[in-house]
CSV table of C-alpha atoms in Angstrom, one decimal:
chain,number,residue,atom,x,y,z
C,2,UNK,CA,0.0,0.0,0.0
C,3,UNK,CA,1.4,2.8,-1.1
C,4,UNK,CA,2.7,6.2,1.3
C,5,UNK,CA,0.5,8.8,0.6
C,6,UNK,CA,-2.6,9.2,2.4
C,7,UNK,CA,-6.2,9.5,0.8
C,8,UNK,CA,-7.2,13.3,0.1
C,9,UNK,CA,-3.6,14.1,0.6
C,10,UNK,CA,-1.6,17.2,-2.1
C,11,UNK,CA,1.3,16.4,-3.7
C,12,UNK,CA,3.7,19.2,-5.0
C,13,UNK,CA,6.6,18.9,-7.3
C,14,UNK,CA,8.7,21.5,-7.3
C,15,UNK,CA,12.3,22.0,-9.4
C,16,UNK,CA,13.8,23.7,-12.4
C,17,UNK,CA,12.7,22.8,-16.2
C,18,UNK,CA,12.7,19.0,-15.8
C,19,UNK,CA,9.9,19.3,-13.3
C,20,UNK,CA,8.4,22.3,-15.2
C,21,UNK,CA,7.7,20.3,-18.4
C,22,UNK,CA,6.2,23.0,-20.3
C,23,UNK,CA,3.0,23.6,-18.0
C,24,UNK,CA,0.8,26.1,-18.4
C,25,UNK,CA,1.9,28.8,-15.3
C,26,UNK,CA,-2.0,30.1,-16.0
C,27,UNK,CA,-3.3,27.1,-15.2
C,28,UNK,CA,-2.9,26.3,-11.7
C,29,UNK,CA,-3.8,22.2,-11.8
C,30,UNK,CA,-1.7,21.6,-15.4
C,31,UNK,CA,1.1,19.2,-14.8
C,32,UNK,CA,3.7,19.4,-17.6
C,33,UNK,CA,4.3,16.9,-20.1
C,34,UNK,CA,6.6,15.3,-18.1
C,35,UNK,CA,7.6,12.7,-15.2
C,36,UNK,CA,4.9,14.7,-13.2
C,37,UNK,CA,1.8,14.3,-15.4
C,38,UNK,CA,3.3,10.2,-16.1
C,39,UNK,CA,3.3,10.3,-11.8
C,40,UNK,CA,0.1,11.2,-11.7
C,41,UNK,CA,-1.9,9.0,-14.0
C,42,UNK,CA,0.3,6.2,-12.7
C,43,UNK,CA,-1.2,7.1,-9.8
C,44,UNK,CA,-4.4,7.3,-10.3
C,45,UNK,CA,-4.9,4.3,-12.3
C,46,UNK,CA,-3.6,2.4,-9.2
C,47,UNK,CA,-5.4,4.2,-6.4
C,48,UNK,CA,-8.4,5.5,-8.5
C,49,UNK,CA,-10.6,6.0,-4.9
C,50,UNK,CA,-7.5,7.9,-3.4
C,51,UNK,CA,-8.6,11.0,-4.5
C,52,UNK,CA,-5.1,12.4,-4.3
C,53,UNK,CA,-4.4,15.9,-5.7
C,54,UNK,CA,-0.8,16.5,-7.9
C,55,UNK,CA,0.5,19.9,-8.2
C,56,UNK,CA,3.4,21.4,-10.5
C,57,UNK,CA,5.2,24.7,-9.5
C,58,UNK,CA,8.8,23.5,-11.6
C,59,UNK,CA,9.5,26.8,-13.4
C,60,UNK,CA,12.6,26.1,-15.9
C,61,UNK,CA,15.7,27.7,-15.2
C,62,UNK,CA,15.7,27.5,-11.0
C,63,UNK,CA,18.0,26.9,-9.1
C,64,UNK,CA,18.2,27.2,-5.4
C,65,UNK,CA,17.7,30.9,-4.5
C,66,UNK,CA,15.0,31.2,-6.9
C,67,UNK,CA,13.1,28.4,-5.7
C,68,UNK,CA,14.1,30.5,-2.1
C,69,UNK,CA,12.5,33.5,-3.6
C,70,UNK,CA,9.2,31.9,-4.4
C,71,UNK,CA,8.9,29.2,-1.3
C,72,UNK,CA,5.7,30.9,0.2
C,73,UNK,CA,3.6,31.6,-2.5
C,74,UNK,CA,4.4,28.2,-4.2
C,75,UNK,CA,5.1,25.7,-1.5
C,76,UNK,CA,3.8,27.2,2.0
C,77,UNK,CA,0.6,28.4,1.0
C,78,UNK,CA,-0.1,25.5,-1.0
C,79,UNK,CA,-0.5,23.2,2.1
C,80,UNK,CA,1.2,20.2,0.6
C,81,UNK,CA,0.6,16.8,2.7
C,82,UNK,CA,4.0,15.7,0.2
C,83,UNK,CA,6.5,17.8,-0.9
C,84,UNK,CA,9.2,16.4,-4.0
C,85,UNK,CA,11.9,18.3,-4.7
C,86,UNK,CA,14.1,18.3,-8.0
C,87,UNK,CA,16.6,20.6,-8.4
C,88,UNK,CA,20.9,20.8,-8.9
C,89,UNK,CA,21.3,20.5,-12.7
C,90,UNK,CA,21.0,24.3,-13.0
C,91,UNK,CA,23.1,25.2,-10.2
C,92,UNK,CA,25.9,23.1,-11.8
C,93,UNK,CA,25.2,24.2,-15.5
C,94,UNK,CA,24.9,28.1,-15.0
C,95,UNK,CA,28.8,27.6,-13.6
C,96,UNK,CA,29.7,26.4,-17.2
C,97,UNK,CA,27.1,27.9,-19.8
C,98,UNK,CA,27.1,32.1,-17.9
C,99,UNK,CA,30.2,31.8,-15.8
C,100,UNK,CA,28.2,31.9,-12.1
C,101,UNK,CA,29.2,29.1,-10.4
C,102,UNK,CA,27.0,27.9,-7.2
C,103,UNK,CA,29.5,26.3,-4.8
C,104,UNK,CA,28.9,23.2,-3.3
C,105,UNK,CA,28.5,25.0,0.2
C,106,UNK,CA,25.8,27.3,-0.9
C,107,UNK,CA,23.8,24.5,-2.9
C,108,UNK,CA,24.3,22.5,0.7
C,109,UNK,CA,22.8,25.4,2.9
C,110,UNK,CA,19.9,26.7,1.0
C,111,UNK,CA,18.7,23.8,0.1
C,112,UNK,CA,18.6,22.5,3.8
C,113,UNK,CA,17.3,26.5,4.5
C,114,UNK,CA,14.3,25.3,2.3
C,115,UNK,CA,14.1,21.9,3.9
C,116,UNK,CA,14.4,23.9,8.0
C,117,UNK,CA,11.6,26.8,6.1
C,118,UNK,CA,9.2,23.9,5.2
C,119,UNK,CA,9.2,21.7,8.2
C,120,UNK,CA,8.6,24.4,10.6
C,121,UNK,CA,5.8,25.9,8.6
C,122,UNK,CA,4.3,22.1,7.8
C,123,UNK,CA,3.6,18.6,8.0
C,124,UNK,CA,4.9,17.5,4.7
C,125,UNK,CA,7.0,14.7,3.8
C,126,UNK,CA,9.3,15.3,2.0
C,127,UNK,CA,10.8,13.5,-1.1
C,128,UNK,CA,14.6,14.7,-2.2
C,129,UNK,CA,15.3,13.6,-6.3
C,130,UNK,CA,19.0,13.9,-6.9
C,131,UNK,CA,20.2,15.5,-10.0
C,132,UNK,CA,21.7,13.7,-13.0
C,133,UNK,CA,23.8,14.3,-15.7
C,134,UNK,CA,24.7,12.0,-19.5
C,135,UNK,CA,27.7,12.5,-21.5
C,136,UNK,CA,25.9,12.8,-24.7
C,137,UNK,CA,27.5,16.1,-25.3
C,138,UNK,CA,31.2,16.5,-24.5
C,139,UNK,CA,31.3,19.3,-22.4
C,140,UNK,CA,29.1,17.0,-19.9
C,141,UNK,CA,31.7,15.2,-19.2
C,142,UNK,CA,33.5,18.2,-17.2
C,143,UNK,CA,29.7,18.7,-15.3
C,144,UNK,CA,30.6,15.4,-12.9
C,145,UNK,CA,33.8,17.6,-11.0
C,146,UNK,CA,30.6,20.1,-9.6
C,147,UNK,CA,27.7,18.2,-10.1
C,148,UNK,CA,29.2,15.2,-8.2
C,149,UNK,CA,29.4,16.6,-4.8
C,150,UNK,CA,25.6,18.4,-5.4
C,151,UNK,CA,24.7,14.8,-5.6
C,152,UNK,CA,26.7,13.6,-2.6
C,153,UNK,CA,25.0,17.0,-0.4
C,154,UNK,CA,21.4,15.9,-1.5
C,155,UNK,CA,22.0,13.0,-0.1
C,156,UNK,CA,23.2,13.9,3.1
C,157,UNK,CA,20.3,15.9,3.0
C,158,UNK,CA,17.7,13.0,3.2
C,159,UNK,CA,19.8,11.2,5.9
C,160,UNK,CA,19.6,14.0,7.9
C,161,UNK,CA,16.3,14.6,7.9
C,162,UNK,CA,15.1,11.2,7.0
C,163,UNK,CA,13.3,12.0,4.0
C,164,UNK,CA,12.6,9.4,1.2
C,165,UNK,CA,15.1,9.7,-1.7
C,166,UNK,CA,15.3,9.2,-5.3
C,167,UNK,CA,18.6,8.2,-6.9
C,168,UNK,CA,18.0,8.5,-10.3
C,169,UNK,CA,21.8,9.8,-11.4
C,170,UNK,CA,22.9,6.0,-11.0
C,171,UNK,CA,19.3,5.1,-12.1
C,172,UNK,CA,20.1,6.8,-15.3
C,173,UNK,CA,23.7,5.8,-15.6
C,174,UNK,CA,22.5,2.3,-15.5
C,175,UNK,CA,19.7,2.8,-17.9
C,176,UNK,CA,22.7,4.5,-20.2
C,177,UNK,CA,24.5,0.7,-20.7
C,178,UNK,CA,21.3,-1.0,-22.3
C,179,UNK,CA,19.9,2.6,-23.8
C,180,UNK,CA,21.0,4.8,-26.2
C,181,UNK,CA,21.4,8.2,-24.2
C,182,UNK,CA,19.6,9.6,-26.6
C,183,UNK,CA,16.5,7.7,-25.9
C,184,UNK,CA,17.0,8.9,-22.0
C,185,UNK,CA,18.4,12.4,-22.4
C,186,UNK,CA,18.8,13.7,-25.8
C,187,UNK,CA,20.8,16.8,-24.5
C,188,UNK,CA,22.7,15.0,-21.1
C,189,UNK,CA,20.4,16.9,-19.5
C,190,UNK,CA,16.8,16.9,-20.1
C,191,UNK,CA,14.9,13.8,-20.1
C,192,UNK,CA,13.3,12.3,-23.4
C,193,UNK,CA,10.1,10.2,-22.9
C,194,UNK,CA,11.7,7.1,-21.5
C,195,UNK,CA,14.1,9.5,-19.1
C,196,UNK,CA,10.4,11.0,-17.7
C,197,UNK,CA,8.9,7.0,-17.5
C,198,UNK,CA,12.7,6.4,-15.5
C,199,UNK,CA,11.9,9.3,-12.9
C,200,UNK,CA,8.4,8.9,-12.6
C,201,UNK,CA,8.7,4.8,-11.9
C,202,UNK,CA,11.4,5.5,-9.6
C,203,UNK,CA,9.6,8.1,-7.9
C,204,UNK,CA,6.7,5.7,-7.2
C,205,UNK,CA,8.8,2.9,-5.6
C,206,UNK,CA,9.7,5.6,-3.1
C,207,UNK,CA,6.5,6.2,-1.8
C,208,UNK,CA,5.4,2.6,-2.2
C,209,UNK,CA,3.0,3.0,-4.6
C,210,UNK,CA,3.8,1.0,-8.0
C,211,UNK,CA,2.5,-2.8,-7.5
């Protein structure tokens, strides 16, 4: 039996791969991605659980913007679960614009949002790690900063026990009987089998594929 309670919210919150393309004037659209796949997963196992799935990804974020933005778009939303996907960006923006996030100040604001949500809520929480492909070469320098980004997300969910999503080995792994192209055309952002990969993951964690 899966996690999540009857009635309960679900919020997904993150950077572009959460995002998905939603419509931002439509407060209940999902995306086209591992979000929307979540949800009708979901709901075709659990059809009487009424459960309500919200998107608030917004593409480009990274952790002071989701900072910026936690009130309106996590707080007030009263999520019973809260998922959180975010990293890529912080790493990227370090190689693409030349403004690096360091390691330290991924580790503290994220754990600020983590601290911020807990003492204004009941959620749980679910932490997704960030992943990168080599399908284009500069990808291959990401590991140096994304690596440790990984390694602090984790640290994150021991400390505060929260359920957790590895999908960067998930994907690795998926990358030996895959073409990365079929996962992750750009390294980065996840083709229709990368989505499936998140979403099915993302349902073991809360116990609810069967």
């Amino acid at each position: 039996m899966t996690l999540i309670q009857q009635n309960a919210t679900v919020l997904f919150q993150g950077d572009s791969i959460t995002d998905a393309g939603r419509d931002r004037d439509n407060a209940s659209h999902l995306g086209d991605g591992y979000v929307r796949i979540i949800a009708e997963k979901f709901a075709r196992l659990y059809p009487s659980h009424n459960v309500t799935f919200l998107n608030r990804g917004i593409s480009g974020d990274r952790i002071p913007d989701l900072t910026s933005r936690w009130d309106v778009d996590c707080l007030d939303l009263k999520p019973d679960w809260l998922s959180i996907y975010v990293g890529i960006n912080d790493t990227w923006r370090k190689y693409d614009n030349n403004d690096p996030t360091s390691t330290e100040k991924f580790y503290e604001g994220y754990r600020k949002l983590i601290l911020r949500t807990k003492e204004n809520s009941d959620a749980s929480l679910v932490l997704i790690e960030p992943f990168v492909l080599p399908n284009v070469e500069d990808r291959h320098a990401w590991r140096e900063d994304l690596d440790p980004k990984i390694y602090a997300v984790r640290e994150l969910a021991r400390e505060f026990r929260t359920l957790y999503v590895p999908i960067d080995g998930l994907f690795a792994a998926a990358s030996a009987q895959s073409p990365i192209s079929e996962l992750a055309p750009d390294g980065v952002h996840p083709a229709r089998l990368g989505q499936e990969l998140i979403a099915d993951a993302w349902l073991n964690a809360v116990q609810a594929n069967r």
